[in-house]
Amino acid sequence: MRTIYENYRGFTIFKQTNNYNAVKNSTDDNQNEIVFCHRQLGEVLNTVDKYIEE
């Protein structure tokens, strides 16, 4: 596993094998883990952007 971004709009982005994953950085207020997984970096970043904008 290799970290790509430590804090991209509140998510940690990392590469694991053939997938890119985004995991919501946890806060004391919200312990729920939000995870997005895509094969391409651009797809996972677009998904995070759409999630933030909603």
Tab-separated table of N, CA and C in Angstrom:
chain	number	residue	atom	x	y	z
A	1	MET	N	0.843	-1.166	0.000
A	1	MET	CA	0.000	0.000	0.000
A	1	MET	C	0.893	1.235	0.000
A	2	ARG	N	0.568	2.171	-0.886
A	2	ARG	CA	1.364	3.392	-1.012
A	2	ARG	C	0.437	4.600	-0.951
A	3	THR	N	0.732	5.527	-0.066
A	3	THR	CA	-0.079	6.733	0.076
A	3	THR	C	0.210	7.686	-1.072
A	4	ILE	N	-0.860	8.157	-1.710
A	4	ILE	CA	-0.756	9.119	-2.805
A	4	ILE	C	-0.986	10.528	-2.266
A	5	TYR	N	-2.083	10.713	-1.523
A	5	TYR	CA	-2.403	11.984	-0.855
A	5	TYR	C	-2.768	11.681	0.593
A	6	GLU	N	-2.205	12.419	1.523
A	6	GLU	CA	-2.568	12.235	2.922
A	6	GLU	C	-3.864	12.952	3.268
A	7	ASN	N	-4.150	14.060	2.571
A	7	ASN	CA	-5.358	14.800	2.873
A	7	ASN	C	-5.886	15.476	1.611
A	8	TYR	N	-6.591	14.703	0.803
A	8	TYR	CA	-7.247	15.250	-0.389
A	8	TYR	C	-8.706	15.477	-0.027
A	9	ARG	N	-9.048	16.728	0.260
A	9	ARG	CA	-10.418	17.109	0.616
A	9	ARG	C	-10.956	16.275	1.775
A	10	GLY	N	-10.077	15.940	2.726
A	10	GLY	CA	-10.494	15.200	3.907
A	10	GLY	C	-10.395	13.690	3.775
A	11	PHE	N	-9.828	13.208	2.672
A	11	PHE	CA	-9.661	11.778	2.441
A	11	PHE	C	-8.178	11.446	2.282
A	12	THR	N	-7.806	10.258	2.728
A	12	THR	CA	-6.482	9.719	2.427
A	12	THR	C	-6.632	8.852	1.184
A	13	ILE	N	-5.801	9.118	0.184
A	13	ILE	CA	-5.834	8.382	-1.081
A	13	ILE	C	-4.594	7.495	-1.127
A	14	PHE	N	-4.802	6.216	-1.380
A	14	PHE	CA	-3.653	5.321	-1.486
A	14	PHE	C	-3.873	4.280	-2.561
A	15	LYS	N	-2.761	3.713	-3.020
A	15	LYS	CA	-2.807	2.673	-4.045
A	15	LYS	C	-2.517	1.337	-3.384
A	16	GLN	N	-3.375	0.377	-3.691
A	16	GLN	CA	-3.186	-0.970	-3.173
A	16	GLN	C	-3.378	-1.937	-4.330
A	17	THR	N	-2.332	-2.638	-4.682
A	17	THR	CA	-2.314	-3.561	-5.818
A	17	THR	C	-2.739	-2.819	-7.089
A	18	ASN	N	-3.898	-3.147	-7.653
A	18	ASN	CA	-4.348	-2.518	-8.901
A	18	ASN	C	-5.462	-1.503	-8.700
A	19	ASN	N	-5.732	-1.125	-7.453
A	19	ASN	CA	-6.824	-0.203	-7.157
A	19	ASN	C	-6.332	1.012	-6.392
A	20	TYR	N	-7.052	2.107	-6.575
A	20	TYR	CA	-6.846	3.307	-5.767
A	20	TYR	C	-7.999	3.404	-4.785
A	21	ASN	N	-7.698	3.689	-3.539
A	21	ASN	CA	-8.697	3.761	-2.488
A	21	ASN	C	-8.694	5.129	-1.842
A	22	ALA	N	-9.874	5.569	-1.447
A	22	ALA	CA	-10.031	6.817	-0.698
A	22	ALA	C	-10.742	6.473	0.600
A	23	VAL	N	-10.143	6.855	1.718
A	23	VAL	CA	-10.723	6.603	3.027
A	23	VAL	C	-10.877	7.942	3.729
A	24	LYS	N	-12.092	8.216	4.206
A	24	LYS	CA	-12.372	9.476	4.902
A	24	LYS	C	-11.525	9.549	6.159
A	25	ASN	N	-10.836	10.679	6.327
A	25	ASN	CA	-10.061	10.893	7.543
A	25	ASN	C	-11.026	11.005	8.704
A	26	SER	N	-10.819	10.215	9.739
A	26	SER	CA	-11.761	10.189	10.853
A	26	SER	C	-11.594	11.419	11.735
A	27	THR	N	-12.701	11.815	12.314
A	27	THR	CA	-12.717	12.897	13.289
A	27	THR	C	-13.420	12.374	14.530
A	28	ASP	N	-13.288	13.088	15.615
A	28	ASP	CA	-13.964	12.680	16.840
A	28	ASP	C	-15.477	12.765	16.685
A	29	ASP	N	-15.953	13.687	15.833
A	29	ASP	CA	-17.386	13.875	15.631
A	29	ASP	C	-18.003	12.743	14.816
A	30	ASN	N	-17.247	12.205	13.870
A	30	ASN	CA	-17.799	11.202	12.963
A	30	ASN	C	-16.813	10.053	12.810
A	31	GLN	N	-17.123	8.939	13.409
A	31	GLN	CA	-16.250	7.764	13.364
A	31	GLN	C	-16.573	6.837	12.190
A	32	ASN	N	-17.622	7.149	11.414
A	32	ASN	CA	-18.000	6.298	10.284
A	32	ASN	C	-16.933	6.347	9.209
A	33	GLU	N	-16.574	5.179	8.697
A	33	GLU	CA	-15.549	5.107	7.664
A	33	GLU	C	-16.206	5.113	6.290
A	34	ILE	N	-15.780	6.020	5.451
A	34	ILE	CA	-16.278	6.109	4.078
A	34	ILE	C	-15.132	5.697	3.170
A	35	VAL	N	-15.399	4.741	2.294
A	35	VAL	CA	-14.348	4.209	1.426
A	35	VAL	C	-14.838	4.200	-0.018
A	36	PHE	N	-13.991	4.687	-0.910
A	36	PHE	CA	-14.242	4.595	-2.342
A	36	PHE	C	-13.084	3.823	-2.959
A	37	CYS	N	-13.382	3.022	-3.962
A	37	CYS	CA	-12.343	2.211	-4.600
A	37	CYS	C	-12.574	2.203	-6.109
A	38	HIS	N	-11.517	2.553	-6.863
A	38	HIS	CA	-11.579	2.544	-8.326
A	38	HIS	C	-10.231	2.080	-8.879
A	39	ARG	N	-10.239	1.681	-10.124
A	39	ARG	CA	-9.005	1.229	-10.762
A	39	ARG	C	-8.109	2.379	-11.209
A	40	GLN	N	-8.691	3.550	-11.460
A	40	GLN	CA	-7.902	4.687	-11.911
A	40	GLN	C	-7.933	5.800	-10.868
A	41	LEU	N	-6.809	6.478	-10.716
A	41	LEU	CA	-6.694	7.565	-9.744
A	41	LEU	C	-7.715	8.665	-10.031
A	42	GLY	N	-7.858	9.039	-11.287
A	42	GLY	CA	-8.804	10.092	-11.656
A	42	GLY	C	-10.234	9.762	-11.255
A	43	GLU	N	-10.605	8.495	-11.354
A	43	GLU	CA	-11.955	8.085	-10.976
A	43	GLU	C	-12.194	8.235	-9.482
A	44	VAL	N	-11.223	7.843	-8.684
A	44	VAL	CA	-11.404	7.955	-7.234
A	44	VAL	C	-11.407	9.425	-6.806
A	45	LEU	N	-10.591	10.253	-7.439
A	45	LEU	CA	-10.590	11.681	-7.107
A	45	LEU	C	-11.909	12.330	-7.513
A	46	ASN	N	-12.449	11.962	-8.678
A	46	ASN	CA	-13.745	12.492	-9.116
A	46	ASN	C	-14.861	12.067	-8.160
A	47	THR	N	-14.800	10.846	-7.669
A	47	THR	CA	-15.803	10.359	-6.725
A	47	THR	C	-15.756	11.147	-5.424
A	48	VAL	N	-14.554	11.422	-4.933
A	48	VAL	CA	-14.402	12.236	-3.720
A	48	VAL	C	-14.963	13.635	-3.963
A	49	ASP	N	-14.632	14.214	-5.106
A	49	ASP	CA	-15.139	15.566	-5.439
A	49	ASP	C	-16.668	15.583	-5.442
A	50	LYS	N	-17.281	14.593	-6.078
A	50	LYS	CA	-18.745	14.529	-6.139
A	50	LYS	C	-19.337	14.360	-4.744
A	51	TYR	N	-18.708	13.534	-3.914
A	51	TYR	CA	-19.186	13.328	-2.551
A	51	TYR	C	-19.138	14.628	-1.747
A	52	ILE	N	-18.042	15.368	-1.862
A	52	ILE	CA	-17.871	16.617	-1.119
A	52	ILE	C	-18.883	17.659	-1.585
A	53	GLU	N	-19.147	17.710	-2.872
A	53	GLU	CA	-20.024	18.739	-3.435
A	53	GLU	C	-21.508	18.473	-3.155
A	54	GLU	N	-21.869	17.265	-2.739
A	54	GLU	CA	-23.277	16.951	-2.451
A	54	GLU	C	-23.703	17.454	-1.097
